Coordinates of C-alpha atoms and ligand atoms in Angstrom, one line a residue:
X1 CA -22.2 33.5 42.9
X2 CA -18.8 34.7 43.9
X3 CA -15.8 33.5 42.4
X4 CA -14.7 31.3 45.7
X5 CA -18.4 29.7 45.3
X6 CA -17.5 28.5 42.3
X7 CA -14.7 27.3 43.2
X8 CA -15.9 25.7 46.3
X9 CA -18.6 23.9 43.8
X10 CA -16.0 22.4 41.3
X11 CA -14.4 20.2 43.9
X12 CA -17.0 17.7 45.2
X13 CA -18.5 17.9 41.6
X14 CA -15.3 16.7 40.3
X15 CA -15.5 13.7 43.3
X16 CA -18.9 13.1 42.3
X17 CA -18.0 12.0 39.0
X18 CA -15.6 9.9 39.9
X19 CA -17.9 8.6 42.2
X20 CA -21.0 8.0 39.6
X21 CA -23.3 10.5 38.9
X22 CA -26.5 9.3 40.1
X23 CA -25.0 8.4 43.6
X24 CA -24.2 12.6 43.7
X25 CA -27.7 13.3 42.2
X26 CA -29.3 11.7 45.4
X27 CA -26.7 13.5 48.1
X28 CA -27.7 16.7 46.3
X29 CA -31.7 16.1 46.7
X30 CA -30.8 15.5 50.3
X31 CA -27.8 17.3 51.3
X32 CA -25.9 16.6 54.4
X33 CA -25.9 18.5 57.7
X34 CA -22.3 18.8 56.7
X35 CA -22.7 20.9 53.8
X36 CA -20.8 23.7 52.4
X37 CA -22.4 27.2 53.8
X38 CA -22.6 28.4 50.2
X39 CA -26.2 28.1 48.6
X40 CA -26.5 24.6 47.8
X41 CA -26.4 23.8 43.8
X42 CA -30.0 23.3 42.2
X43 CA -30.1 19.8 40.7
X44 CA -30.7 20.9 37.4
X45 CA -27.6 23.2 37.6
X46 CA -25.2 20.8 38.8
X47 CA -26.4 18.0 35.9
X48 CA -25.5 20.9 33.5
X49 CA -22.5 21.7 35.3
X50 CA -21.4 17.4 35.0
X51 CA -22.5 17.3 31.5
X52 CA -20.2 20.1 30.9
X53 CA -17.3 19.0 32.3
X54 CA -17.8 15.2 31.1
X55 CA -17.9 17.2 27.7
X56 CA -14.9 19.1 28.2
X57 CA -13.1 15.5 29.5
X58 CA -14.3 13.9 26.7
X59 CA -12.9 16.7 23.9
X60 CA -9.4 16.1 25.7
X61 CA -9.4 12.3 25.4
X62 CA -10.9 12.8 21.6
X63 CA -8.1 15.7 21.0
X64 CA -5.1 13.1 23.1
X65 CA -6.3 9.9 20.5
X66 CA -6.4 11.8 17.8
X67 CA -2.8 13.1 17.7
X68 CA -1.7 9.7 19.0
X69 CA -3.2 8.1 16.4
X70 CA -2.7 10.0 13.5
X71 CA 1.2 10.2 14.6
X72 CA 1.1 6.2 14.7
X73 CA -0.5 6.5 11.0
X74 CA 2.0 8.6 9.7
X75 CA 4.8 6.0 11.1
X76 CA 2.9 3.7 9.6
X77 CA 2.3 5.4 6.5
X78 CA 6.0 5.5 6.5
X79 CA 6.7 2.0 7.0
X80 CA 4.7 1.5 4.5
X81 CA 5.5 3.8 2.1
X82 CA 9.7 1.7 2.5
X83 CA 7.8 -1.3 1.9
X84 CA 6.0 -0.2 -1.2
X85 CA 9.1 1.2 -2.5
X86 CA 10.7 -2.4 -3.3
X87 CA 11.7 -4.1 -5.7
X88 CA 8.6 -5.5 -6.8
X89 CA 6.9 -2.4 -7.2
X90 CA 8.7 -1.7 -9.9
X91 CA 8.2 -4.7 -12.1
X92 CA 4.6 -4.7 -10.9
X93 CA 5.0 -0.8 -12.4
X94 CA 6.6 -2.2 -15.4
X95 CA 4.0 -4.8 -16.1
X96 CA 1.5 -2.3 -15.8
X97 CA 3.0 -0.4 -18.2
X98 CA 2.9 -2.6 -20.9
X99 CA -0.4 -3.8 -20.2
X100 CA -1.5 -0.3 -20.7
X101 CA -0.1 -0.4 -24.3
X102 CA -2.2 -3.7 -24.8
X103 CA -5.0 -1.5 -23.5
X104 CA -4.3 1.0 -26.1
X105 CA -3.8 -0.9 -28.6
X106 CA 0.0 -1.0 -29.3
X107 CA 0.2 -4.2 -29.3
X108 CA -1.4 -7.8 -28.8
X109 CA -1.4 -8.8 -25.0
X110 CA 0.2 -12.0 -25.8
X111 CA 3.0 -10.3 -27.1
X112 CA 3.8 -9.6 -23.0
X113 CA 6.2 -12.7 -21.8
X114 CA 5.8 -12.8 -17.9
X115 CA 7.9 -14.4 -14.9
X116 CA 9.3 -17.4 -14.8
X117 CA 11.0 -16.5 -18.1
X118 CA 12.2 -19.7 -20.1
X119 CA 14.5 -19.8 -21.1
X120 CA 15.4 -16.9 -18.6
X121 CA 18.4 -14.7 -18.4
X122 CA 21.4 -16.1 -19.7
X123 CA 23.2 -16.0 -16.4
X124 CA 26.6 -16.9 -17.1
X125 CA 26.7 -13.6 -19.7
X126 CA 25.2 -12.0 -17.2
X127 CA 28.2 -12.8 -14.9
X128 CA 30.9 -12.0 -17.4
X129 CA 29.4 -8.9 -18.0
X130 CA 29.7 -8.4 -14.4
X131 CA 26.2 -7.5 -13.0
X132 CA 25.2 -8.3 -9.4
X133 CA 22.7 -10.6 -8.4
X134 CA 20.3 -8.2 -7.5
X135 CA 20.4 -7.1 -10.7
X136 CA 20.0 -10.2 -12.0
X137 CA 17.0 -11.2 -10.2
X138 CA 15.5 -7.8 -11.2
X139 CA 15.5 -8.6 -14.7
X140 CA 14.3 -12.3 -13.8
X141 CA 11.3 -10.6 -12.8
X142 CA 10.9 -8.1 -15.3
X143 CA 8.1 -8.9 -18.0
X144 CA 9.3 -8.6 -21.2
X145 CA 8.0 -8.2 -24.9
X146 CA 8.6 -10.6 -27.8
X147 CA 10.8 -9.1 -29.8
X148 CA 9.1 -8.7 -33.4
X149 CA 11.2 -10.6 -35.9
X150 CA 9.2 -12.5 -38.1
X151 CA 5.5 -10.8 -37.4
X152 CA 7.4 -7.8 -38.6
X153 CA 6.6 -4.4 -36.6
X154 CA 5.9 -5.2 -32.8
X155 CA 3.6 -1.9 -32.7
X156 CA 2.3 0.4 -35.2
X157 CA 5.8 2.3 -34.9
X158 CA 8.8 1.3 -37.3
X159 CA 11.5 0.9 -34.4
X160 CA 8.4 -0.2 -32.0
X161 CA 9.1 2.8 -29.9
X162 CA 8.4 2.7 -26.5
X163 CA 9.0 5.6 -24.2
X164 CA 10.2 9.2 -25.4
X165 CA 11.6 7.2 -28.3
X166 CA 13.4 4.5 -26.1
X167 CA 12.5 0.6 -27.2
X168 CA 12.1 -2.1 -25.5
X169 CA 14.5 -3.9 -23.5
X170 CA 13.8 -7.5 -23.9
X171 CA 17.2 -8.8 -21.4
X172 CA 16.7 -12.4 -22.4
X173 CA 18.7 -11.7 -25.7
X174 CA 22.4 -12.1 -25.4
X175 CA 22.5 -9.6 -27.8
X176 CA 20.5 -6.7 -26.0
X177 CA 21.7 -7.6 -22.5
X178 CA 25.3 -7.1 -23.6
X179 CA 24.3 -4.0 -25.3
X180 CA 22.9 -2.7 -22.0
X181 CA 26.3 -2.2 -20.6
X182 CA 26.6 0.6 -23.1
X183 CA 23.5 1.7 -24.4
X184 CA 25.6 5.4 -25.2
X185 CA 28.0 3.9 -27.1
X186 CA 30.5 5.2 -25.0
X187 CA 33.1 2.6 -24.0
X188 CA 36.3 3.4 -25.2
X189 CA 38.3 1.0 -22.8
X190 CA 36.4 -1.6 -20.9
X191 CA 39.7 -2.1 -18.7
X192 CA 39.1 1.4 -17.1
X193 CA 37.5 1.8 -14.4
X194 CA 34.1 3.4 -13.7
X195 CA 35.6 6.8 -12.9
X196 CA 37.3 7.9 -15.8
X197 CA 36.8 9.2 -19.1
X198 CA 36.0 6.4 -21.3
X199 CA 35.8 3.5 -19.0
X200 CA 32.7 1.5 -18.0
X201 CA 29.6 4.2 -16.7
X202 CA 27.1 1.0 -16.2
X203 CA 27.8 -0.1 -12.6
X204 CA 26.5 -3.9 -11.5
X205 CA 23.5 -2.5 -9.9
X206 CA 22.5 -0.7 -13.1
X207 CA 19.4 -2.6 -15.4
X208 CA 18.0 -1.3 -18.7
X209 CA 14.8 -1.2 -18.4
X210 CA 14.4 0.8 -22.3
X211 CA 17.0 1.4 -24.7
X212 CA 17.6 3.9 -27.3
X213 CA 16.5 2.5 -31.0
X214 CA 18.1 3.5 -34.1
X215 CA 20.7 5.8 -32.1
X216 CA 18.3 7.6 -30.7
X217 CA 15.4 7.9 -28.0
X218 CA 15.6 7.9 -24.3
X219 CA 17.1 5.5 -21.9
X220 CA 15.9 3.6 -18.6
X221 CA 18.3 2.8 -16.2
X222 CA 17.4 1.8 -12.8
X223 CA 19.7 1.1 -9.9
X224 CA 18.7 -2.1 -8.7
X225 CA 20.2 -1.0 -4.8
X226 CA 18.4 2.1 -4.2
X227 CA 15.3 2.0 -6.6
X228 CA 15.9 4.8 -8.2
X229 CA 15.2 5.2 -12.2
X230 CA 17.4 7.5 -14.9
X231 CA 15.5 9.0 -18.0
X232 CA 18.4 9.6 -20.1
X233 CA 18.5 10.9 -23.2
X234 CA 20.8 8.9 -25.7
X235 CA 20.9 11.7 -28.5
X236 CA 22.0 14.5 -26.2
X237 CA 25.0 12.8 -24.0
X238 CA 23.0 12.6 -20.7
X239 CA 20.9 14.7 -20.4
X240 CA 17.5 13.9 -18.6
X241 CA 14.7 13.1 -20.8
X242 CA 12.5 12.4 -17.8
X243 CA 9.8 15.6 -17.6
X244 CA 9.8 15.8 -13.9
X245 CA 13.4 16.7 -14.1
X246 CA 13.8 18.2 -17.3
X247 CA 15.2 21.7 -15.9
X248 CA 17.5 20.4 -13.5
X249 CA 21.3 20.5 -14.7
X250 CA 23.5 17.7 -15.0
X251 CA 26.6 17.8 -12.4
X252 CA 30.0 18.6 -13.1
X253 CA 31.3 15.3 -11.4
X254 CA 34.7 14.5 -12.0
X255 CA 35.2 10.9 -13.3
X256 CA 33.2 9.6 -16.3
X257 CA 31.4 12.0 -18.3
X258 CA 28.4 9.4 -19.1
X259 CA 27.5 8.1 -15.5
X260 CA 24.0 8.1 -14.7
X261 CA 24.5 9.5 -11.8
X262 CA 25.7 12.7 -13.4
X263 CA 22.0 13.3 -13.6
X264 CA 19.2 13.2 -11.6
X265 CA 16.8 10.6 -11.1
X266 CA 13.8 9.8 -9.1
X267 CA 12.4 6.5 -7.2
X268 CA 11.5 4.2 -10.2
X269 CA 7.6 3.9 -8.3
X270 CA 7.0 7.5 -9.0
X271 CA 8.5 8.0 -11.8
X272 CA 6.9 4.8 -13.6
X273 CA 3.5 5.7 -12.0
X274 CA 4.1 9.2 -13.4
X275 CA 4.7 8.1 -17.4
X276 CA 1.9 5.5 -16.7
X277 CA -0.5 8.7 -16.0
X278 CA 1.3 10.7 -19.0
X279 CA -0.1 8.2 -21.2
X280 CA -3.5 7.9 -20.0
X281 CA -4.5 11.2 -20.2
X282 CA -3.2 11.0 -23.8
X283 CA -0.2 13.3 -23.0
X284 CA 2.6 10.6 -24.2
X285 CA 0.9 8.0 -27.2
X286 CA 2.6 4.9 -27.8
X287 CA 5.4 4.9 -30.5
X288 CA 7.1 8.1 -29.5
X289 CA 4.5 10.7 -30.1
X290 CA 3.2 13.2 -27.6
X291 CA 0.7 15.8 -27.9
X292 CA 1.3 19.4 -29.0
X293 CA 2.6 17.7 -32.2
X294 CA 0.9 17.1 -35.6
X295 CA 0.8 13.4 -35.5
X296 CA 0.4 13.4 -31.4
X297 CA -2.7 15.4 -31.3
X298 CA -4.2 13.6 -34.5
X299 CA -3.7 10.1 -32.9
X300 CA -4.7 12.0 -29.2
X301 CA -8.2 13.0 -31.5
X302 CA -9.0 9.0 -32.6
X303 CA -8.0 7.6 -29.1
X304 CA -10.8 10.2 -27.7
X305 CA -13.2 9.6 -30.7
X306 CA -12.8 5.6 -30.2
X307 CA -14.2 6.1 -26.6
X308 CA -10.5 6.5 -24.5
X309 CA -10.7 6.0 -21.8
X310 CA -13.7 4.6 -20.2
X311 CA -15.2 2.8 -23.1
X312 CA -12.4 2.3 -25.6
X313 CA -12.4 0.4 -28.7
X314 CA -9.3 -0.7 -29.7
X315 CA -10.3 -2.8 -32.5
X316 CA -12.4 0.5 -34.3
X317 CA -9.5 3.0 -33.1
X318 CA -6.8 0.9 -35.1
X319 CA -9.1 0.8 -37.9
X320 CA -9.4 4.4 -37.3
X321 CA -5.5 4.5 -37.3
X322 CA -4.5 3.1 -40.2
X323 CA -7.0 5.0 -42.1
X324 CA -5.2 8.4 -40.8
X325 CA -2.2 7.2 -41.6
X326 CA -3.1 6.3 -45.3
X327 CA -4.5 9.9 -45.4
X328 CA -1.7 11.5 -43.9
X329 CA 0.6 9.6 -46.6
X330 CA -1.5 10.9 -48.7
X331 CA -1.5 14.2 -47.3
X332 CA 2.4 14.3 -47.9
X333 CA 1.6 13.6 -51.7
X334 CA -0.9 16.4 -52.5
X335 CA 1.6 18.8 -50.2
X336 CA 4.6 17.8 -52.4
X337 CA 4.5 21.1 -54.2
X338 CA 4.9 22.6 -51.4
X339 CA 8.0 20.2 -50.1
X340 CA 9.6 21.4 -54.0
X341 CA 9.7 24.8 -52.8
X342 CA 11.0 24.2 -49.7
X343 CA 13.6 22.3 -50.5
X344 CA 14.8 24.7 -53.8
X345 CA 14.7 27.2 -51.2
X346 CA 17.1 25.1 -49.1
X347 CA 19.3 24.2 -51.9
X348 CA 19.8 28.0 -53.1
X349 CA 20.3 29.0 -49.3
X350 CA 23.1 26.3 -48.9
X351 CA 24.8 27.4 -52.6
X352 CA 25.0 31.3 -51.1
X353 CA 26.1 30.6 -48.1
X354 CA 28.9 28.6 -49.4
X355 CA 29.7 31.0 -51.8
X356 CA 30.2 33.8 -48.6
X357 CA 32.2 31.0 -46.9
X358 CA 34.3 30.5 -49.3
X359 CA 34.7 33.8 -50.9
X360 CA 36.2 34.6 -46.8
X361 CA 38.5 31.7 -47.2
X362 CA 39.8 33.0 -50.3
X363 CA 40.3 36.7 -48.9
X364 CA 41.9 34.7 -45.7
X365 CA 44.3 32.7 -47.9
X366 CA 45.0 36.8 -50.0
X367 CA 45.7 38.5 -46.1
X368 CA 48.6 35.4 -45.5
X369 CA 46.2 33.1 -42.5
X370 CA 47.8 29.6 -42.8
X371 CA 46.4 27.0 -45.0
X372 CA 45.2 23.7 -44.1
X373 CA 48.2 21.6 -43.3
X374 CA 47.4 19.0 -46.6
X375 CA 47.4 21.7 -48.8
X376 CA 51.4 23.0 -49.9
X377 CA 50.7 25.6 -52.5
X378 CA 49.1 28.7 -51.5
X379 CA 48.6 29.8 -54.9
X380 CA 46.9 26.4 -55.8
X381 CA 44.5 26.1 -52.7
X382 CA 43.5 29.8 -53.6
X383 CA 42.4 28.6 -57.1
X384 CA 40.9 25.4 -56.0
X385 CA 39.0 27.9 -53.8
X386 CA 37.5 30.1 -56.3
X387 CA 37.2 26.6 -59.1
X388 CA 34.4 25.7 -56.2
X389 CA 32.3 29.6 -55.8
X390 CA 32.5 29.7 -59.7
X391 CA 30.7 26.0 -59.7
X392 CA 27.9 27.2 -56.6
X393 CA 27.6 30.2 -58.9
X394 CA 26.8 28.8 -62.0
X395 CA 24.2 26.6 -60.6
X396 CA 22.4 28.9 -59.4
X397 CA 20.1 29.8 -62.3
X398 CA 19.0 26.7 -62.7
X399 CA 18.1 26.4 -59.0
X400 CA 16.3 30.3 -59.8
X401 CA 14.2 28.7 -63.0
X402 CA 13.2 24.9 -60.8
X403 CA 12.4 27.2 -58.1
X404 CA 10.1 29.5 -60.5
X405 CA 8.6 26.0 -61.9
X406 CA 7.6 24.8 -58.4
X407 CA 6.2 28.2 -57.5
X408 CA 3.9 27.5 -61.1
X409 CA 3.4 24.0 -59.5
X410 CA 2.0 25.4 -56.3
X411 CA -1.1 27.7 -58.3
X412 CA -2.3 24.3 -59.4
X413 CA -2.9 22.4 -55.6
X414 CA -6.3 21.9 -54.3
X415 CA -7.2 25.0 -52.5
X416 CA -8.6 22.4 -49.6
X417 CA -5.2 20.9 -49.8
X418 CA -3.9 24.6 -49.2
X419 CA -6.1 25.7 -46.7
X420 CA -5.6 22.6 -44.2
X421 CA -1.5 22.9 -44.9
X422 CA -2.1 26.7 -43.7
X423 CA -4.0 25.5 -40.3
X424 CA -1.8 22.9 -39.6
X425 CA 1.5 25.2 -40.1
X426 CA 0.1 27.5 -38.2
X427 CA -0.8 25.6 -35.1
X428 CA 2.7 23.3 -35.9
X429 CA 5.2 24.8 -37.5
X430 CA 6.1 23.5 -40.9
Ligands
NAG501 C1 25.1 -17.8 -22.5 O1 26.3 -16.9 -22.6 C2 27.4 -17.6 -22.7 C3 28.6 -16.6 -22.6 O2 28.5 -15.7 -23.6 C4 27.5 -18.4 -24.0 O3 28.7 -19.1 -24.2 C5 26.3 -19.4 -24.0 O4 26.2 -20.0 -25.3 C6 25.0 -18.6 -23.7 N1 24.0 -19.6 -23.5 C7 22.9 -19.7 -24.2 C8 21.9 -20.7 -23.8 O5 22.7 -18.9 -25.1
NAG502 C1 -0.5 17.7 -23.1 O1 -1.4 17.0 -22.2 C2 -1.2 17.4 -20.9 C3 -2.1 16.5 -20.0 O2 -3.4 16.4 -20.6 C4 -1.5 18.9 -20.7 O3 -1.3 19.2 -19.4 C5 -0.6 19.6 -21.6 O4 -0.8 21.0 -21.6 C6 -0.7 19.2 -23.1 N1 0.4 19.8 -23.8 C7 0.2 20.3 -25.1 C8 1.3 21.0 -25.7 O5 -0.9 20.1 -25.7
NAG503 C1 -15.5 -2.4 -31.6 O1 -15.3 -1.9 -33.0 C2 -15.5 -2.9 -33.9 C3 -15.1 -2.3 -35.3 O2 -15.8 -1.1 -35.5 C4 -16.9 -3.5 -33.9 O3 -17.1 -4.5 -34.8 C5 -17.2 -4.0 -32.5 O4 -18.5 -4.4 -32.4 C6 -16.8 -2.9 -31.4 N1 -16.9 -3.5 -30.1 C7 -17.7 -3.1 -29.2 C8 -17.6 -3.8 -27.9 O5 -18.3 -2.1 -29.3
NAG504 C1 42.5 18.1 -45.8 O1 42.2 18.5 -44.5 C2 40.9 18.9 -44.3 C3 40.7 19.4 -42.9 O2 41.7 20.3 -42.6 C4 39.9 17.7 -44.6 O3 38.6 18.1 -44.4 C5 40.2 17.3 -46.0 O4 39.4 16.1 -46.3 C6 41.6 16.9 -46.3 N1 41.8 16.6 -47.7 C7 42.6 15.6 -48.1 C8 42.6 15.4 -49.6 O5 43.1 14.9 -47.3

């Protein structure tokens, strides 16, 4: 068949489908006087030939739909994606959270106090302290926890840590939801304004959703307006406590050093789904540990040996837990030989390196550098100088013999006690 055959072929076969294909069956069993001089088409051929081109017609309309389609999906995987990213996502995240710790155990589930709140957020504080409404109706939503009082500990943790140290937020209390307009204790002037040093950092938009306890621990602060979530750490000024962002530096904005927006943050969704996950697999445990630690990995062990997480038993793991922690304590006791040396060690260290300091001061005050400005006699401040090496120096023999004692001390503990101090320095650190 020559090329122009071919060609001659493709066109009434083309017709012929359009027309239907049994219809061109029976013109080809009895072809036409009017037929093309080339060699007319066997029957078998030219069903081949259709079933080939109805295959290559129906790849095209597959390939067409497909890329259609999947461009419609990914709009609407967009859409969606906006939608999810609302406001209720994150208390829906937030609840989930602290369900979780009921899962693990932290706490009872009846400790969580859920929407409608009553009585709810004092909203006239709430005004004075100048938040918006948004952020108002955020925390109307939020779930919160009973605070402990009376019970005593909410948790198994003393300051019933939360997050990387953060506590709970519980925005009902006067007390805490004032407290939330400077959770870094950095208000020097409330009549300044949000740019400058010392002013207000905690915009209207801005809600606690964690605070820092005892002056420590990592803060929560989501922007009502754009969804997005800050990990602060309180301890060091700012900077991001939330993993995902740990290496990223804060900015040198001018205008207040302790805005959140200094540092960088992520939507709340992902990051809350993220520290929701951390805890799961056992990375993050509730009360401020994590693993790689001593205590982290030992509580990490007990979740694990109490069936975490598909067949977990609370009830037998906090049994578990309390037992550890009697242990440990008791750990700490048969170690205390140990803590004796240590901390002679320390004490000498501290008595010679005073002695050094002081001994420059004194050569400082001989080569004429200025005194401190409440000292007036040179001579005086030079004596008072050397009054304090002569005292660090005379106590050091008895640090030497207390030291030599606790070294005795430390021939009489357990070797067992030894050995599992030696394995856990080693993988730990003292
Ligand atoms: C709400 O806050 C206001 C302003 O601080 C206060 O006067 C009022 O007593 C509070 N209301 C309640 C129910 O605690
Ligand atoms: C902690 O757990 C996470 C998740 O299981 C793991 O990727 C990480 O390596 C662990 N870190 C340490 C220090 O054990
Ligand atoms: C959980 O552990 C407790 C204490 O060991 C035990 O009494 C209880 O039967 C366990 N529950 C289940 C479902 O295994
Ligand atoms: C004198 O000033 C130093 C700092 O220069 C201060 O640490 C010290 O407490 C002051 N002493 C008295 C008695 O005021």
């Amino acid at each position: 068949m020559t090329e122009k055959d071919e060609k001659d072929v493709e066109v009434p076969l083309l017709e012929d489908y359009d027309a239907t294909i049994p219809d061109s069956q029976t013109k080809a069993d009895n072809p036409p006087p009017s037929a093309p001089k080339s060699k007319p088409i066997p029957p078998l051929k030219r069903t081949a030939l259709a079933f080939f081109i109805l295959c290559i017609w129906f790849y095209f309309v597959f390939t067409v739909s497909f890329y259609f389609f999947s461009f419609l999906g990914n709009h609407y995987d967009h859409t969606l994606d906006v939608l999810k990213n609302t406001a209720s996502k994150t208390y829906d995240l937030m609840t989930e959270l602290y369900e979780l710790l009921v899962e693990m155990g932290y706490y009872d589930a009846t400790m969580i106090g859920r929407p409608p709140h009553s009585p709810g957020i004092n909203r006239t504080l709430a005004a004075e302290l100048e938040f918006s409404r948004e952020a108002v109706e955020m925390m109307e939503m939020l779930p919160y926890l009973q605070q402990g009082q009376e019970e005593g500990p909410l948790g198994w943790g003393e300051d019933n840590n939360f997050l990387l140290s953060g506590t709970f937020a519980d925005l009902r209390d006067d007390g805490v939801l004032s407290y939330t307009r400077d959770p870094m204790f950095a208000v020097e002037d409330s009549s300044k304004g949000f740019d400058e040093d010392g002013g207000k950092y905690m915009r209207p938009n801005y809600v606690c959703l964690s605070l820092p306890g005892e002056g420590y621990g990592a803060i929560m602060i989501l922007d009502v307006k754009t969804l997005k979530l800050w990990t602060i750490d309180q301890e060091t000024m700012g900077l991001q406590a939330d993993p995902a962002l740990k290496g990223i530096e804060l900015k040198e904005a001018p205008g207040n050093m302790f805005s959140p927006e200094n540092a960088a943050s992520r939507l709340a969704r992902d990051a809350l789904r993220d520290y929701i996950q951390r805890f799961k697999t056992l990375e993050w445990i509730p009360g401020g540990k994590s693993n790689g630690t001593w205590d982290g990995d030992e509580y990490a062990r007990l979740y694990k040996e109490n069936g975490w997480p598909e067949s977990f038993n609370s009830t037998a793991f906090n049994i578990a837990r309390e037992q550890w922690e009697e242990d440990d304590m008791a750990r700490w006791d048969a170690e205390a030989p140990f803590q004796e040396v240590t901390k002679l060690d320390y004490w000498i260290q501290v008595a010679l390196d005073d002695i050094g300091r002081k001994r420059k001061m004194i050569a400082n005050v001989d080569a004429g550098v200025e005194i401190p400005d409440n000292k007036t006699d040179r001579e005086a401040y030079k004596q008072e100088l050397q009054e304090e090496v002569k005292k660090r120096i005379e106590s050091l023999p008895k640090l030497h013999a207390e030291l030599e004692v606790a070294r005795e001390v430390l021939n009489s503990v357990d070797p067992e006690v030894k050995k599992a101090r030696e394995e856990r320095v080693r993988k730990y650190g003292a």
